[in-house]
Amino acid sequence: MIVLKFGGTSVGGAEPIQRVGKIIAGCLDRSPVIVSSAVGGVTNRLFRIVEKALANDDWKTEYDELVSVHKQILSQLKLSVDLVDSLLQELAELVHGIALIRECTPRTNDYLVSFGERLAVRILAAHLREAGVEATACDSFDVGLVTDSRYGAARPVEDVDDRIKKALQGVAGVPIITGYIGKDSDGNITTLGRGGSDYSAAIFGAALDAEEIQIWTDVDGVMSADPRIVDGARFLEKLSFAEAAELAFYGAKVIHPAT
């Protein structure tokens, strides 16, 4: 078994999603489990929608642009453009409520920003099915990822491995799982922190005894420094877990520090 995690740029449009579909189709013999981020830029847009709603600003324009992004991808993939309408409507109703009461608790904020991943996995799974690959979109909390209630920085409960193994047994085809999010024991949606889809992949990979976890992104690996700042930055051939964790903790953007 192999776990593949795809970041926002990897699912950022119709063509990237088609490339992802080919990658997945090419490793079916390794029983892939897929973890997906939101479409590129969508999580940031969701945070801006919250800010505008709280400030009594025009959040609907930002929301309409988010809808347009997903509709365009669906259209270009030749999928039904109303595939995710129920989620988009749920999101609109939530933001409208925030705008009315001018309040957004950490719990509500996690609920709202979860929509990015939930939208993305449904589109990716539908594309795979259209391409002839059996796949099921899964919200991570429906396949065992139960966390504590630290909204914005949740961590999995102790028996998460057993929960995940049991829940995934009934999933048909390739599971396409939301990164970044989970649910606490009371059923409230939580998030693992920015960049948390990497962490989700590690949680699922560890629970399933995966032979390998691959983090797919728009750069070729971990570098010795940020190439936008340091001339001559080079790719590192090998890192220990401790070295990777330290780099991430001190600001490297490649993976979530807990991964």
Short mmCIF file of C-alpha atoms in Angstrom, two decimals:
data_model
loop_
_atom_site.label_atom_id
_atom_site.label_comp_id
_atom_site.label_asym_id
_atom_site.label_seq_id
_atom_site.Cartn_x
_atom_site.Cartn_y
_atom_site.Cartn_z
CA MET A 1 0.00 0.00 0.00
CA ILE A 2 1.13 3.51 -0.81
CA VAL A 3 -0.19 6.90 0.34
CA LEU A 4 -0.06 9.78 -2.15
CA LYS A 5 -0.71 13.32 -0.97
CA PHE A 6 -1.44 16.00 -3.56
CA GLY A 7 -1.11 19.68 -2.67
CA GLY A 8 -3.17 22.61 -3.85
CA THR A 9 -1.14 23.25 -6.99
CA SER A 10 -1.49 19.58 -7.96
CA VAL A 11 -5.30 19.91 -7.94
CA GLY A 12 -5.33 23.59 -8.92
CA GLY A 13 -7.11 23.20 -12.25
CA ALA A 14 -8.42 20.74 -14.82
CA GLU A 15 -5.05 19.96 -16.38
CA PRO A 16 -3.28 19.36 -13.05
CA ILE A 17 -6.15 17.11 -11.93
CA GLN A 18 -5.83 15.13 -15.16
CA ARG A 19 -2.12 14.67 -14.46
CA VAL A 20 -2.93 13.52 -10.92
CA GLY A 21 -5.43 11.06 -12.34
CA LYS A 22 -2.73 9.52 -14.54
CA ILE A 23 -0.33 9.27 -11.59
CA ILE A 24 -2.97 7.46 -9.54
CA ALA A 25 -3.94 5.17 -12.42
CA GLY A 26 -0.28 4.26 -12.85
CA CYS A 27 0.10 2.89 -9.33
CA LEU A 28 -3.12 0.93 -8.86
CA ASP A 29 -1.07 -2.23 -8.34
CA ARG A 30 0.23 -0.66 -5.10
CA SER A 31 -3.27 -0.11 -3.59
CA PRO A 32 -2.99 3.70 -3.39
CA VAL A 33 -4.70 5.79 -0.73
CA ILE A 34 -4.97 9.43 -1.78
CA VAL A 35 -4.95 12.52 0.46
CA SER A 36 -5.84 15.81 -1.22
CA SER A 37 -5.53 19.46 -0.31
CA ALA A 38 -8.03 22.08 -1.41
CA VAL A 39 -7.76 23.53 -4.91
CA GLY A 40 -4.83 25.97 -4.91
CA GLY A 41 -5.68 29.31 -3.31
CA VAL A 42 -9.08 28.19 -2.01
CA THR A 43 -8.16 27.92 1.69
CA ASN A 44 -6.77 31.47 1.65
CA ARG A 45 -9.95 32.60 -0.10
CA LEU A 46 -12.07 30.96 2.61
CA PHE A 47 -10.15 32.86 5.29
CA ARG A 48 -10.75 36.10 3.36
CA ILE A 49 -14.46 35.34 3.15
CA VAL A 50 -14.58 35.02 6.94
CA GLU A 51 -12.73 38.31 7.38
CA LYS A 52 -15.11 40.12 5.04
CA ALA A 53 -18.19 38.62 6.67
CA LEU A 54 -16.99 39.73 10.11
CA ALA A 55 -16.22 43.23 8.82
CA ASN A 56 -19.63 43.57 7.15
CA ASP A 57 -17.77 43.80 3.86
CA ASP A 58 -18.75 42.31 0.48
CA TRP A 59 -18.02 38.62 1.10
CA LYS A 60 -20.37 37.49 -1.68
CA THR A 61 -18.00 38.61 -4.46
CA GLU A 62 -15.21 36.52 -2.97
CA TYR A 63 -17.64 33.62 -2.53
CA ASP A 64 -18.84 33.89 -6.14
CA GLU A 65 -15.24 33.71 -7.33
CA LEU A 66 -14.72 30.56 -5.27
CA VAL A 67 -17.82 29.03 -6.86
CA SER A 68 -16.58 30.04 -10.31
CA VAL A 69 -13.19 28.37 -9.77
CA HIS A 70 -14.81 25.02 -8.96
CA LYS A 71 -17.47 25.27 -11.66
CA GLN A 72 -14.82 26.02 -14.28
CA ILE A 73 -12.77 22.98 -13.26
CA LEU A 74 -15.85 20.77 -13.41
CA SER A 75 -16.77 22.10 -16.83
CA GLN A 76 -13.27 21.63 -18.22
CA LEU A 77 -13.18 18.07 -16.89
CA LYS A 78 -16.57 17.47 -18.55
CA LEU A 79 -18.18 16.64 -15.21
CA SER A 80 -21.59 17.79 -14.00
CA VAL A 81 -21.24 21.44 -12.98
CA ASP A 82 -23.71 20.93 -10.12
CA LEU A 83 -21.64 18.11 -8.59
CA VAL A 84 -20.73 20.12 -5.47
CA ASP A 85 -23.73 22.47 -5.33
CA SER A 86 -24.96 21.11 -1.99
CA LEU A 87 -21.61 21.86 -0.35
CA LEU A 88 -21.45 25.32 -1.91
CA GLN A 89 -24.94 26.09 -0.64
CA GLU A 90 -24.02 24.87 2.84
CA LEU A 91 -20.97 27.15 2.77
CA ALA A 92 -23.04 30.17 1.69
CA GLU A 93 -25.53 29.61 4.51
CA LEU A 94 -22.74 29.34 7.06
CA VAL A 95 -21.07 32.58 5.92
CA HIS A 96 -24.43 34.35 5.89
CA GLY A 97 -24.90 33.35 9.54
CA ILE A 98 -21.43 34.64 10.45
CA ALA A 99 -22.18 37.94 8.72
CA LEU A 100 -25.48 38.29 10.59
CA ILE A 101 -24.08 37.81 14.09
CA ARG A 102 -20.58 39.22 13.36
CA GLU A 103 -18.92 36.40 15.23
CA CYS A 104 -16.81 33.40 14.22
CA THR A 105 -15.60 31.08 16.95
CA PRO A 106 -12.57 28.83 16.40
CA ARG A 107 -14.98 25.89 16.01
CA THR A 108 -16.99 27.71 13.35
CA ASN A 109 -13.81 28.82 11.59
CA ASP A 110 -12.57 25.22 11.30
CA TYR A 111 -15.96 24.17 9.96
CA LEU A 112 -15.85 26.90 7.33
CA VAL A 113 -12.32 26.35 6.06
CA SER A 114 -12.94 22.59 5.80
CA PHE A 115 -14.97 23.18 2.65
CA GLY A 116 -11.88 23.53 0.45
CA GLU A 117 -10.75 19.95 0.91
CA ARG A 118 -14.30 18.61 0.88
CA LEU A 119 -14.92 20.20 -2.50
CA ALA A 120 -11.61 19.05 -3.97
CA VAL A 121 -11.91 15.35 -3.15
CA ARG A 122 -15.34 15.11 -4.74
CA ILE A 123 -14.06 16.62 -7.97
CA LEU A 124 -10.94 14.42 -8.06
CA ALA A 125 -12.91 11.23 -7.32
CA ALA A 126 -15.49 12.08 -9.99
CA HIS A 127 -12.72 12.66 -12.54
CA LEU A 128 -11.12 9.29 -11.71
CA ARG A 129 -14.45 7.50 -12.13
CA GLU A 130 -14.97 9.26 -15.46
CA ALA A 131 -11.51 8.02 -16.47
CA GLY A 132 -12.43 4.44 -15.57
CA VAL A 133 -10.80 4.21 -12.12
CA GLU A 134 -13.09 3.20 -9.26
CA ALA A 135 -12.72 5.86 -6.57
CA THR A 136 -14.63 7.14 -3.55
CA ALA A 137 -14.48 10.65 -2.11
CA CYS A 138 -14.03 10.41 1.66
CA ASP A 139 -14.19 13.07 4.33
CA SER A 140 -11.34 12.11 6.65
CA PHE A 141 -13.62 12.14 9.68
CA ASP A 142 -15.78 9.46 8.04
CA VAL A 143 -12.79 7.16 7.64
CA GLY A 144 -11.47 7.27 11.18
CA LEU A 145 -9.61 10.55 11.67
CA VAL A 146 -10.90 11.58 15.09
CA THR A 147 -9.01 14.36 16.87
CA ASP A 148 -9.02 16.35 20.06
CA SER A 149 -10.84 19.68 20.17
CA ARG A 150 -7.92 22.06 19.71
CA TYR A 151 -9.45 23.97 16.82
CA GLY A 152 -6.86 25.15 14.35
CA ALA A 153 -4.21 22.77 15.70
CA ALA A 154 -5.96 19.46 16.38
CA ARG A 155 -4.12 16.20 16.98
CA PRO A 156 -5.42 12.63 16.50
CA VAL A 157 -6.78 10.58 19.39
CA GLU A 158 -4.76 7.63 20.67
CA ASP A 159 -6.76 4.89 18.95
CA VAL A 160 -6.86 6.64 15.56
CA ASP A 161 -4.93 3.80 13.87
CA ASP A 162 -7.60 1.23 14.71
CA ARG A 163 -10.38 3.62 13.72
CA ILE A 164 -8.79 4.28 10.32
CA LYS A 165 -8.07 0.62 9.54
CA LYS A 166 -11.64 -0.38 10.35
CA ALA A 167 -13.30 2.52 8.50
CA LEU A 168 -11.32 2.15 5.28
CA GLN A 169 -12.18 -1.53 4.90
CA GLY A 170 -15.58 -0.64 3.50
CA VAL A 171 -14.44 1.96 0.96
CA ALA A 172 -14.86 0.98 -2.69
CA GLY A 173 -11.94 1.51 -5.04
CA VAL A 174 -9.32 4.17 -4.41
CA PRO A 175 -10.08 6.31 -1.32
CA ILE A 176 -9.73 10.03 -2.06
CA ILE A 177 -9.46 11.54 1.41
CA THR A 178 -9.61 15.12 2.61
CA GLY A 179 -6.38 16.41 4.10
CA TYR A 180 -6.12 19.05 6.82
CA ILE A 181 -9.37 18.21 8.63
CA GLY A 182 -10.87 15.78 11.13
CA LYS A 183 -13.63 15.69 13.73
CA ASP A 184 -13.54 15.63 17.50
CA SER A 185 -15.43 13.08 19.61
CA ASP A 186 -18.42 15.44 19.74
CA GLY A 187 -18.68 15.50 15.95
CA ASN A 188 -17.28 19.00 15.43
CA ILE A 189 -15.02 19.52 12.41
CA THR A 190 -11.42 20.37 13.33
CA THR A 191 -8.33 21.34 11.37
CA LEU A 192 -4.75 20.20 11.88
CA GLY A 193 -3.17 23.59 11.15
CA ARG A 194 -1.99 25.19 7.91
CA GLY A 195 -0.19 22.67 5.75
CA GLY A 196 -2.01 19.94 7.64
CA SER A 197 -2.70 17.79 4.58
CA ASP A 198 0.89 16.51 4.81
CA TYR A 199 0.20 15.59 8.41
CA SER A 200 -3.03 13.83 7.38
CA ALA A 201 -1.06 11.75 4.89
CA ALA A 202 1.39 10.75 7.61
CA ILE A 203 -1.44 9.82 9.98
CA PHE A 204 -3.08 7.59 7.37
CA GLY A 205 0.22 6.14 6.21
CA ALA A 206 1.22 5.20 9.75
CA ALA A 207 -2.21 3.74 10.55
CA LEU A 208 -2.21 1.60 7.40
CA ASP A 209 1.43 0.48 7.63
CA ALA A 210 2.02 1.97 4.18
CA GLU A 211 5.27 1.04 2.48
CA GLU A 212 5.71 4.64 1.38
CA ILE A 213 4.17 8.10 1.69
CA GLN A 214 4.71 10.42 -1.26
CA ILE A 215 4.14 14.16 -0.91
CA TRP A 216 3.46 15.55 -4.40
CA THR A 217 3.96 19.28 -4.84
CA ASP A 218 5.30 21.84 -7.31
CA VAL A 219 8.96 21.54 -6.26
CA ASP A 220 11.27 18.54 -6.62
CA GLY A 221 12.22 18.11 -2.98
CA VAL A 222 13.61 19.70 0.17
CA MET A 223 16.30 22.30 -0.49
CA SER A 224 19.19 23.55 1.60
CA ALA A 225 17.65 27.04 1.66
CA ASP A 226 14.84 29.04 0.11
CA PRO A 227 16.00 29.49 -3.53
CA ARG A 228 14.07 32.76 -3.73
CA ILE A 229 16.40 34.16 -1.08
CA VAL A 230 19.66 32.21 -1.28
CA ASP A 231 21.57 31.78 -4.53
CA GLY A 232 22.99 28.31 -5.00
CA ALA A 233 20.39 26.51 -2.88
CA ARG A 234 20.54 22.81 -3.67
CA PHE A 235 18.31 19.78 -3.26
CA LEU A 236 19.07 17.52 -0.31
CA GLU A 237 19.37 13.89 -1.33
CA LYS A 238 18.47 12.47 2.09
CA LEU A 239 17.12 13.74 5.42
CA SER A 240 16.44 12.00 8.70
CA PHE A 241 12.99 12.41 10.21
CA ALA A 242 14.51 14.60 12.93
CA GLU A 243 16.24 16.86 10.40
CA ALA A 244 13.09 17.22 8.31
CA ALA A 245 11.01 18.01 11.40
CA GLU A 246 13.51 20.64 12.57
CA LEU A 247 13.61 22.33 9.16
CA ALA A 248 9.80 22.41 9.00
CA PHE A 249 9.49 23.69 12.57
CA TYR A 250 11.83 26.59 11.81
CA GLY A 251 9.91 27.67 8.73
CA ALA A 252 10.65 25.43 5.75
CA LYS A 253 7.45 25.32 3.69
CA VAL A 254 7.85 21.83 2.23
CA ILE A 255 6.01 19.83 4.88
CA HIS A 256 3.96 20.34 8.05
CA PRO A 257 6.26 20.03 11.11
CA ALA A 258 4.27 17.11 12.58
CA THR A 259 4.47 15.07 9.37
#
